[in-house]
PDB file of C-alpha atoms in Angstrom:
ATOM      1  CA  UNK D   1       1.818  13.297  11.227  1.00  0.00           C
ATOM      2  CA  UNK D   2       3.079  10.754   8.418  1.00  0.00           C
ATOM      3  CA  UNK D   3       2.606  12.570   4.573  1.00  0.00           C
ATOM      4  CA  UNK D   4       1.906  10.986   1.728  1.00  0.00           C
ATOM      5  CA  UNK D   5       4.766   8.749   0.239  1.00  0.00           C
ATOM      6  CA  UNK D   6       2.990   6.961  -2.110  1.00  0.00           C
ATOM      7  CA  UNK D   7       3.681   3.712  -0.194  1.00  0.00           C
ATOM      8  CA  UNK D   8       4.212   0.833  -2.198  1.00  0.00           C
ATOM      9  CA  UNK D   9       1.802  -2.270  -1.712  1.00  0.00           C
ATOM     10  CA  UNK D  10       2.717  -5.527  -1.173  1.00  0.00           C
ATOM     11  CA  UNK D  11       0.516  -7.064  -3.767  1.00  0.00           C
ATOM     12  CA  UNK D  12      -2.557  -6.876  -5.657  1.00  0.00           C
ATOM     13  CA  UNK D  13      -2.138  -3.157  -6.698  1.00  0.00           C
ATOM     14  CA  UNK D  14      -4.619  -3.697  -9.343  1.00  0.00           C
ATOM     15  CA  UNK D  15      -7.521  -3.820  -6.878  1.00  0.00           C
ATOM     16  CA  UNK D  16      -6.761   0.270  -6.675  1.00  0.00           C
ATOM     17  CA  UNK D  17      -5.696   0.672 -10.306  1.00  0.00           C
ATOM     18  CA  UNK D  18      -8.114   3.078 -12.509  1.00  0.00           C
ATOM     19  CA  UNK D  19      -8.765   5.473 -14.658  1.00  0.00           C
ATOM     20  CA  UNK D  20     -12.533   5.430 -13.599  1.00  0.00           C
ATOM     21  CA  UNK D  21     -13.073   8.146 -11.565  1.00  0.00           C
ATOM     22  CA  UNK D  22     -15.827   6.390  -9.979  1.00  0.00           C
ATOM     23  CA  UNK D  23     -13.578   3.799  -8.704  1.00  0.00           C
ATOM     24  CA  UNK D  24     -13.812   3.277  -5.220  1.00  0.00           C
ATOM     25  CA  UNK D  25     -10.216   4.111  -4.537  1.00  0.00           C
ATOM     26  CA  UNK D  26     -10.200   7.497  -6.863  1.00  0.00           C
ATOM     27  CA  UNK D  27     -13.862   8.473  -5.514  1.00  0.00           C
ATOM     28  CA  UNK D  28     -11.963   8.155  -1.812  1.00  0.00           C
ATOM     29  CA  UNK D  29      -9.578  10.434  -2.763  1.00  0.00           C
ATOM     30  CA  UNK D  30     -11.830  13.045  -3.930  1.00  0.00           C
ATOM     31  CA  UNK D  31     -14.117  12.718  -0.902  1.00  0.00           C
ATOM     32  CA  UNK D  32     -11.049  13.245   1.355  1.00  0.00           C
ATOM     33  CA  UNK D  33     -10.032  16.248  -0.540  1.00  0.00           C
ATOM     34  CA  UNK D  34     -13.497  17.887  -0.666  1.00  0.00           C
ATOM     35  CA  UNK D  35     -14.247  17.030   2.993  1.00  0.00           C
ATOM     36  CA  UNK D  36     -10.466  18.524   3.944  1.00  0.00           C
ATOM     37  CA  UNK D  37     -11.682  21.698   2.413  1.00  0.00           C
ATOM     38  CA  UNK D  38     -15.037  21.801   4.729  1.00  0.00           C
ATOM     39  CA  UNK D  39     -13.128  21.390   8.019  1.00  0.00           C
ATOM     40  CA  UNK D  40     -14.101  17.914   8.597  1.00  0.00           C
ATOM     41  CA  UNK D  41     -10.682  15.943   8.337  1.00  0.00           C
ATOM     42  CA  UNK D  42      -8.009  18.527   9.156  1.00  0.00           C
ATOM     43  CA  UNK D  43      -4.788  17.018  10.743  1.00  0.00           C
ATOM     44  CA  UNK D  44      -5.536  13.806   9.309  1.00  0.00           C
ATOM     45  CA  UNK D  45      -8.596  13.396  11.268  1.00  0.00           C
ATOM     46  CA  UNK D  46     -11.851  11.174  10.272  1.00  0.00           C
ATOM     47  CA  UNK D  47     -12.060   8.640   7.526  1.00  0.00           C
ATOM     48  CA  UNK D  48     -14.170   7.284   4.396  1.00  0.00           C
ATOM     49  CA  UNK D  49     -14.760   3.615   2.888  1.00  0.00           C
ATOM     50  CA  UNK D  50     -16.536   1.743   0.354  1.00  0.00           C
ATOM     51  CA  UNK D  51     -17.786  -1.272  -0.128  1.00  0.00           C
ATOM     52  CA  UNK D  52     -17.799  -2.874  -3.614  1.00  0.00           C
ATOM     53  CA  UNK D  53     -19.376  -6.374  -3.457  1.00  0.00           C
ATOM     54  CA  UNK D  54     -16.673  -7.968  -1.662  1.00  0.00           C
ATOM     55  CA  UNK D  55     -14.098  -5.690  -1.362  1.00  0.00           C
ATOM     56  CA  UNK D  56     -13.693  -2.917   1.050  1.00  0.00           C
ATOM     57  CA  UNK D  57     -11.642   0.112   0.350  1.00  0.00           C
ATOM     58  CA  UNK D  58     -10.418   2.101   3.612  1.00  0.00           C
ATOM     59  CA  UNK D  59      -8.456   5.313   3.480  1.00  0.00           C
ATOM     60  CA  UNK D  60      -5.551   4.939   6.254  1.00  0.00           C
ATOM     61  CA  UNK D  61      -4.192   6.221   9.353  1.00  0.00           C
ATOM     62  CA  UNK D  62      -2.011   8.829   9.274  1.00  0.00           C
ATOM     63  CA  UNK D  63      -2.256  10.258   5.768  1.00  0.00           C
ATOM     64  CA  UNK D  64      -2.762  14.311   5.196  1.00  0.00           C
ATOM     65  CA  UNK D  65      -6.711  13.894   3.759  1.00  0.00           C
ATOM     66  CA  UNK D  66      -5.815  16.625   1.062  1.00  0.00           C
ATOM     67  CA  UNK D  67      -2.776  14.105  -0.409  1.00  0.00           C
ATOM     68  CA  UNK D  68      -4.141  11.102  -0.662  1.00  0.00           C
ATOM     69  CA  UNK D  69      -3.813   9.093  -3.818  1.00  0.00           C
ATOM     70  CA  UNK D  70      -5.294   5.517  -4.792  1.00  0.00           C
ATOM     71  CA  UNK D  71      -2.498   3.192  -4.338  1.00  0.00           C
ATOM     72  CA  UNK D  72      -2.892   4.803  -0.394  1.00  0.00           C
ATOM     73  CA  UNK D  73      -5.860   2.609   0.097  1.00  0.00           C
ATOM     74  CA  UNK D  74      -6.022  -0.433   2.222  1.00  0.00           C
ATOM     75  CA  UNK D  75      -8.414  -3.299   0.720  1.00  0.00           C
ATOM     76  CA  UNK D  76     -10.377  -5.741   2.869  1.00  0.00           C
ATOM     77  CA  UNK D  77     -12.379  -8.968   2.666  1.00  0.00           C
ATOM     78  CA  UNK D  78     -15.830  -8.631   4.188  1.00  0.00           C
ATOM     79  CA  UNK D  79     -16.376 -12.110   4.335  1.00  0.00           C
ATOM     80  CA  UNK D  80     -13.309 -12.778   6.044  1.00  0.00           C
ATOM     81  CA  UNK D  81     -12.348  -9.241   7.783  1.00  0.00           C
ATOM     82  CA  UNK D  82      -8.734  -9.735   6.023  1.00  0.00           C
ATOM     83  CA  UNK D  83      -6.628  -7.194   4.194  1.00  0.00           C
ATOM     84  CA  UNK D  84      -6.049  -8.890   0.338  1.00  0.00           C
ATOM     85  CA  UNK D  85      -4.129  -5.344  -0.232  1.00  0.00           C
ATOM     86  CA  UNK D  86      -1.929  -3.886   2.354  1.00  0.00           C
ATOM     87  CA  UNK D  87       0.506  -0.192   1.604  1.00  0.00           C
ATOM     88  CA  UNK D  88       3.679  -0.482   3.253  1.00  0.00           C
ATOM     89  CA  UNK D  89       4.898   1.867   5.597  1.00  0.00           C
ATOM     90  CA  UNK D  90       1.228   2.721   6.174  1.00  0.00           C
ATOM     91  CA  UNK D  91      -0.987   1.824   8.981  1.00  0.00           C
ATOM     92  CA  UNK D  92      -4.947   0.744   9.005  1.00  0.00           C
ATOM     93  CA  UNK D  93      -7.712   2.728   9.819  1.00  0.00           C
ATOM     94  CA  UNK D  94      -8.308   2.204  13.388  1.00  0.00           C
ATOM     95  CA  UNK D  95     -11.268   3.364  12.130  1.00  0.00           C
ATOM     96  CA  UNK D  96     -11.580  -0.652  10.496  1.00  0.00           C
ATOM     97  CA  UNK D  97     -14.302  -2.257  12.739  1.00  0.00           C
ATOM     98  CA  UNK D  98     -16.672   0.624  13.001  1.00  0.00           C
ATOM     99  CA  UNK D  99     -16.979   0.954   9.238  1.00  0.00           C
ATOM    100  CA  UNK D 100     -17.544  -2.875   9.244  1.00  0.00           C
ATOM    101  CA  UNK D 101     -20.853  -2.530  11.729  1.00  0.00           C
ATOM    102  CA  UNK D 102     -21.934   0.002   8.929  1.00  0.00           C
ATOM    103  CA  UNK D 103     -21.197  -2.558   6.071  1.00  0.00           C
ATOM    104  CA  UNK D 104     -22.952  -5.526   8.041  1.00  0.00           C
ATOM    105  CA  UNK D 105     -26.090  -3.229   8.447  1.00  0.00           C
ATOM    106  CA  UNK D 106     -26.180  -3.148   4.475  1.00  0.00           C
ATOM    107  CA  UNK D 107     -24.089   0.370   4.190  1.00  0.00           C
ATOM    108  CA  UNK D 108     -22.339   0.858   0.877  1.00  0.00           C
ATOM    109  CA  UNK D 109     -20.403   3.669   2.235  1.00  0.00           C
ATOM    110  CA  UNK D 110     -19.039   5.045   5.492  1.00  0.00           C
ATOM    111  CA  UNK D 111     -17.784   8.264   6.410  1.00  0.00           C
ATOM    112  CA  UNK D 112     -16.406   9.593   9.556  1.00  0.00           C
ATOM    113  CA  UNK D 113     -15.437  13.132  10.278  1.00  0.00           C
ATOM    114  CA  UNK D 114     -14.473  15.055  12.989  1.00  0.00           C
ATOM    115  CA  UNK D 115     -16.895  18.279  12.095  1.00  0.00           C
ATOM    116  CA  UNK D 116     -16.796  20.816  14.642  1.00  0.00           C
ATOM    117  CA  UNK D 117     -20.316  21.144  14.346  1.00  0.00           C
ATOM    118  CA  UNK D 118     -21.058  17.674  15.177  1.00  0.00           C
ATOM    119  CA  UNK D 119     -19.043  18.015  18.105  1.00  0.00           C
ATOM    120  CA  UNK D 120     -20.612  21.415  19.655  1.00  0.00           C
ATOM    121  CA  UNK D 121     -24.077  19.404  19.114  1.00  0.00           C
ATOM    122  CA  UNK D 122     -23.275  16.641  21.674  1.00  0.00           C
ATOM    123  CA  UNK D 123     -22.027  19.179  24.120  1.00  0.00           C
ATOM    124  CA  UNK D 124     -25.437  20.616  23.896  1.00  0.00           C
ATOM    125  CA  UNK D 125     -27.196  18.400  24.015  1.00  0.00           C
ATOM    126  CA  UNK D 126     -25.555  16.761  27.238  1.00  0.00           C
ATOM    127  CA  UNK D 127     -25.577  20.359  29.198  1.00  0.00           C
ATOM    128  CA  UNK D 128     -29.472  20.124  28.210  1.00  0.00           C
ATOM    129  CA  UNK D 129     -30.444  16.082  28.206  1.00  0.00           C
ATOM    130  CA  UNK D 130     -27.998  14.914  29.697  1.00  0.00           C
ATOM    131  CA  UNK D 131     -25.398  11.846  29.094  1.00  0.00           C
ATOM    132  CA  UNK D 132     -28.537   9.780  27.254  1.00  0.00           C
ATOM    133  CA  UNK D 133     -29.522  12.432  25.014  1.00  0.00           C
ATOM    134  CA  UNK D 134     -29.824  12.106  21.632  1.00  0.00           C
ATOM    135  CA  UNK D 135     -30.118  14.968  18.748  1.00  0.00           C
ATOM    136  CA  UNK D 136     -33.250  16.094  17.822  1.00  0.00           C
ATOM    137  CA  UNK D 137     -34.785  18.679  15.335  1.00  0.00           C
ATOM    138  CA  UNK D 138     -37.863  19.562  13.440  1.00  0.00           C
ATOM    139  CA  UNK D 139     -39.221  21.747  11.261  1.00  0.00           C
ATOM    140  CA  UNK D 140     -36.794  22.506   9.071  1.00  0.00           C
ATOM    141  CA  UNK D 141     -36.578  21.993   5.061  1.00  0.00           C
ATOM    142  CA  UNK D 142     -32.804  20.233   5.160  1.00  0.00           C
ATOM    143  CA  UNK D 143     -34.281  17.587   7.061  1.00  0.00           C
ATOM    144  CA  UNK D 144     -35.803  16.351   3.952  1.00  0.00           C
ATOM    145  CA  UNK D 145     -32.448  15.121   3.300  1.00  0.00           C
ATOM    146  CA  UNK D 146     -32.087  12.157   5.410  1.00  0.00           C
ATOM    147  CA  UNK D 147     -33.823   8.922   4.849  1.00  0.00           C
ATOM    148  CA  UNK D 148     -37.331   7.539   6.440  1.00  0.00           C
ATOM    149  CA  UNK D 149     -34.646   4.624   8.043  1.00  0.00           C
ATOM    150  CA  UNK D 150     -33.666   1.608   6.799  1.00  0.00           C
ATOM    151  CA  UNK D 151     -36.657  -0.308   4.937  1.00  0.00           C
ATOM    152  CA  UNK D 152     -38.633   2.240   4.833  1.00  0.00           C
ATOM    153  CA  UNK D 153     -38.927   4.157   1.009  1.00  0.00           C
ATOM    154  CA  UNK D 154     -38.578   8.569   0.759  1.00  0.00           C
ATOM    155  CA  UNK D 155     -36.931  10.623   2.799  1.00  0.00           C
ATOM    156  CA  UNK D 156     -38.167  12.355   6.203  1.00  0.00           C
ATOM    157  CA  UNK D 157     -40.399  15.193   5.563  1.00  0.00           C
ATOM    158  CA  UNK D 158     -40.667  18.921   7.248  1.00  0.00           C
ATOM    159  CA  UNK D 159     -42.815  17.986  10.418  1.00  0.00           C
ATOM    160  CA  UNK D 160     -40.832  14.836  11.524  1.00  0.00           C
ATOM    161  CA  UNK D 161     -38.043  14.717  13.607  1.00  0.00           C
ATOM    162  CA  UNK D 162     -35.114  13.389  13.163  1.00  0.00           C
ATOM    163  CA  UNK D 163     -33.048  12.159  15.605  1.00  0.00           C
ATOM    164  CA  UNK D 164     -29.637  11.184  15.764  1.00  0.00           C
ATOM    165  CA  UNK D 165     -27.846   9.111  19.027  1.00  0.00           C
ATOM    166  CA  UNK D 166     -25.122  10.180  20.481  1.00  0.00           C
ATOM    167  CA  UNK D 167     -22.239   7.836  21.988  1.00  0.00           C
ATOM    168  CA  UNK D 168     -19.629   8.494  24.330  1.00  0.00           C
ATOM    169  CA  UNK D 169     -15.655   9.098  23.305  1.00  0.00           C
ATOM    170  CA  UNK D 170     -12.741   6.865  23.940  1.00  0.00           C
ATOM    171  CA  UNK D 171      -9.190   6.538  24.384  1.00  0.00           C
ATOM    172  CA  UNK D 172      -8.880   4.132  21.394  1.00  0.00           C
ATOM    173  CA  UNK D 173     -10.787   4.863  18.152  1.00  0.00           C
ATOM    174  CA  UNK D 174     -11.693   1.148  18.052  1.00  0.00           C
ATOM    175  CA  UNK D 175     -13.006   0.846  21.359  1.00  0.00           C
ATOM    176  CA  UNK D 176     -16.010   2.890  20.329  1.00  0.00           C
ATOM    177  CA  UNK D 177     -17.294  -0.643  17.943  1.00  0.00           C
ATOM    178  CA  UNK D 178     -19.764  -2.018  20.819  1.00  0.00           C
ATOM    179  CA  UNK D 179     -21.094   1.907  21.604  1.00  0.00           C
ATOM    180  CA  UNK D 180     -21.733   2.370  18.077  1.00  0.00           C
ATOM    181  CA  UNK D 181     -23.427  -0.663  17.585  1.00  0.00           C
ATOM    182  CA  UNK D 182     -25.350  -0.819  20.595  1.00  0.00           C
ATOM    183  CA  UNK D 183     -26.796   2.322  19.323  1.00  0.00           C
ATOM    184  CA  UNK D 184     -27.429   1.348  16.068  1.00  0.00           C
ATOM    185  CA  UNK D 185     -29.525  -1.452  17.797  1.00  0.00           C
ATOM    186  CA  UNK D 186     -31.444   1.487  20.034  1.00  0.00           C
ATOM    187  CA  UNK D 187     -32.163   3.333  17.011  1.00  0.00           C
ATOM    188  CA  UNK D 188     -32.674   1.270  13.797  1.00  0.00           C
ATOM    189  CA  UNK D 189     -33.929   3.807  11.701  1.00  0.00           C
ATOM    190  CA  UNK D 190     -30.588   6.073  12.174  1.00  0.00           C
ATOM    191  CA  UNK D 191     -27.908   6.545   9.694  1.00  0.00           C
ATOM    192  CA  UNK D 192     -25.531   8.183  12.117  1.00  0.00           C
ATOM    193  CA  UNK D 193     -24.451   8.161  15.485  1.00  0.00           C
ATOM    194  CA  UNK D 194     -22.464  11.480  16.966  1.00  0.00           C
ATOM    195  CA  UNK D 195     -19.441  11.135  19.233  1.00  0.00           C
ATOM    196  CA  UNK D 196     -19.367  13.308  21.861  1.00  0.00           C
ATOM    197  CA  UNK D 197     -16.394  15.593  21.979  1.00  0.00           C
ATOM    198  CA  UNK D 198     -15.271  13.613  18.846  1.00  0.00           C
ATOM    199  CA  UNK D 199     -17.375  13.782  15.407  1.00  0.00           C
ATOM    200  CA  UNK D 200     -19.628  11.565  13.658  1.00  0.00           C
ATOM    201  CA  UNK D 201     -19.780   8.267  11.890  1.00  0.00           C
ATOM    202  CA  UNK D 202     -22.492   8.736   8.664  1.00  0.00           C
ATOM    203  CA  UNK D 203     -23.314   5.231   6.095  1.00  0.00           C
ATOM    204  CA  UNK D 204     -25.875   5.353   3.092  1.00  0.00           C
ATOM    205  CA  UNK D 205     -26.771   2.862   0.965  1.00  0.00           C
ATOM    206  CA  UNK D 206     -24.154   4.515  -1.871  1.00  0.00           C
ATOM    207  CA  UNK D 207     -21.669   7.154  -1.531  1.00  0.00           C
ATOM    208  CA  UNK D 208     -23.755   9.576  -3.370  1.00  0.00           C
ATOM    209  CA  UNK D 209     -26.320   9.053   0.046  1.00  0.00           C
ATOM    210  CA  UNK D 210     -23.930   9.233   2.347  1.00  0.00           C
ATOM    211  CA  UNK D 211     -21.990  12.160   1.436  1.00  0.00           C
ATOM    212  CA  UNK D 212     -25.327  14.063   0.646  1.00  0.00           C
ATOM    213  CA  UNK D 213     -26.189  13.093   4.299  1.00  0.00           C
ATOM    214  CA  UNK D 214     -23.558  13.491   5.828  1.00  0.00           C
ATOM    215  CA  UNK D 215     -23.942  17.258   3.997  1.00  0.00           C
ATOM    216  CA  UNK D 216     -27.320  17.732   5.530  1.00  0.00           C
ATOM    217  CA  UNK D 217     -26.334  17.006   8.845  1.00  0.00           C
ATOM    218  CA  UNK D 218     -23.580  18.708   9.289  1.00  0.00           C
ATOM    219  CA  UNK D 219     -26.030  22.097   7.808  1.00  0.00           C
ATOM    220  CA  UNK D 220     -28.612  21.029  10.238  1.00  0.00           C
ATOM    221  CA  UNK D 221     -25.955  20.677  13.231  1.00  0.00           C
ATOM    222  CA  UNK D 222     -24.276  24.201  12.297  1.00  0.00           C
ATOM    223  CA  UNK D 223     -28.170  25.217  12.362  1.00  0.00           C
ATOM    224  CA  UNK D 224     -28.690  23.719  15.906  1.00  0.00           C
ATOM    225  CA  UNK D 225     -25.660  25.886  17.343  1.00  0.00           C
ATOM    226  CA  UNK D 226     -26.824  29.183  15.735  1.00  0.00           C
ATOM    227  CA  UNK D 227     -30.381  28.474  17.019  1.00  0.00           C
ATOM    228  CA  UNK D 228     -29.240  27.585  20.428  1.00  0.00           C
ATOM    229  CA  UNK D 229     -27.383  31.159  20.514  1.00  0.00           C
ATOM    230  CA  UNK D 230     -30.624  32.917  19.973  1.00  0.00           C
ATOM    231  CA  UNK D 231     -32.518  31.143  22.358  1.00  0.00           C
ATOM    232  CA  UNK D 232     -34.684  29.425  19.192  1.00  0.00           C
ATOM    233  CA  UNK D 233     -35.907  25.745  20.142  1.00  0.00           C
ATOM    234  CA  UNK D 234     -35.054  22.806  18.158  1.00  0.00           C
ATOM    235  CA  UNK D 235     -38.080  20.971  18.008  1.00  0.00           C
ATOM    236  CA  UNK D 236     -41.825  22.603  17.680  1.00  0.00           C
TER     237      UNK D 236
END
């Protein structure tokens, strides 16, 4: 595990320079910190970016979630998928590409986390499914959280379901880009795809929609596990 040593970039430090604390590169931060305190990032798991018109910001590999500071962040072209800002002594994201299929699907934010929740959830729902499974629930209020799916205005209501896919693990972080985008292909309307015996990846449109769904997930998948104890279906 590396800690945070403030790694000095090799140029454009200004990209990650503010006192705004809506700045991409303080709101990542913050995120990281909040999300370290639910569970979801512990050991220096999982992973959050934003995309600001051109520029990508990407927390890195290897950083403690709780310490990380602004000048931490990695900064990437999306036109040209290269880094214009670089820390040294610090290494990318391998989380890099599958933030990208987010971003080219219109995401303005990308968050990955390695909630135990999420992972209990696939496990389920393979020992009941099996392999091609996907998550579903109804009829529950925090449902209303998560959109109708991309194009589509409001949010899902009570009596829907919502259904999230659910991809398979692999050695390599990065190897999971083709899975994840496969299955955003199967299921347009998603705005998150589980890993099983690994996490989730969540996008929204803004960082205010994806951390508020990424919220409401993670509520409904804690739901899910209590349910399942008590013999309670998910769907009606």
């Amino acid at each position: 595990m590396v800690e945070n040593n403030h790694a000095i970039s090799s140029s454009n430090d200004d990209l990650v320079t503010s006192t705004d604390p809506s700045h991409p590169a303080n709101l990542i931060c913050e995120l990281c910190r909040k999300f370290y305190t639910l569970g979801w990032v512990t050991g220096t798991g999982g992973g959050t970016s934003i995309k600001q018109n051109e520029h990508i910001f990407i927390a890195p590999s290897g950083v403690q979630k709780e310490l990380m500071q602004p000048d931490n962040m990695f900064v990437l072209s999306h036109s040209t998928r290269e880094y214009i800002r670089k820390p040294l002594k610090l290494k990318p994201s391998a989380c890099t590409p599958l933030f990208l299929a987010a971003f080219d699907r219109g995401a303005g934010c990308c968050i990955h986390t390695h909630s135990q929740w999420a992972v209990l959830v696939t496990l389920l729902v393979e020992n009941e499914k099996g392999k091609d499974g996907c998550f579903e629930i109804s009829n529950i209020e925090q449902i209303k959280g998560l959109p109708k799916g991309k194009g589509k205005e409001g949010m899902l209501g009570f009596f829907d379901t919502l259904k999230i896919p659910i991809i398979e693990n692999t050695a390599h972080e990065e190897d999971l880009t083709s899975s994840l985008e496969a299955a955003m292909e199967r299921y347009p309307e998603t705005y998150a795809v589980l890993v099983r015996r690994h996490g989730i990846y969540v996008w929204g449109d803004n960082v205010h929609k994806a951390k508020t769904q990424a919220e409401s997930l993670d509520y409904l998948f804690q739901l899910a596990v209590e349910m399942k104890k008590l013999g309670l279906p998910w769907t009606i």
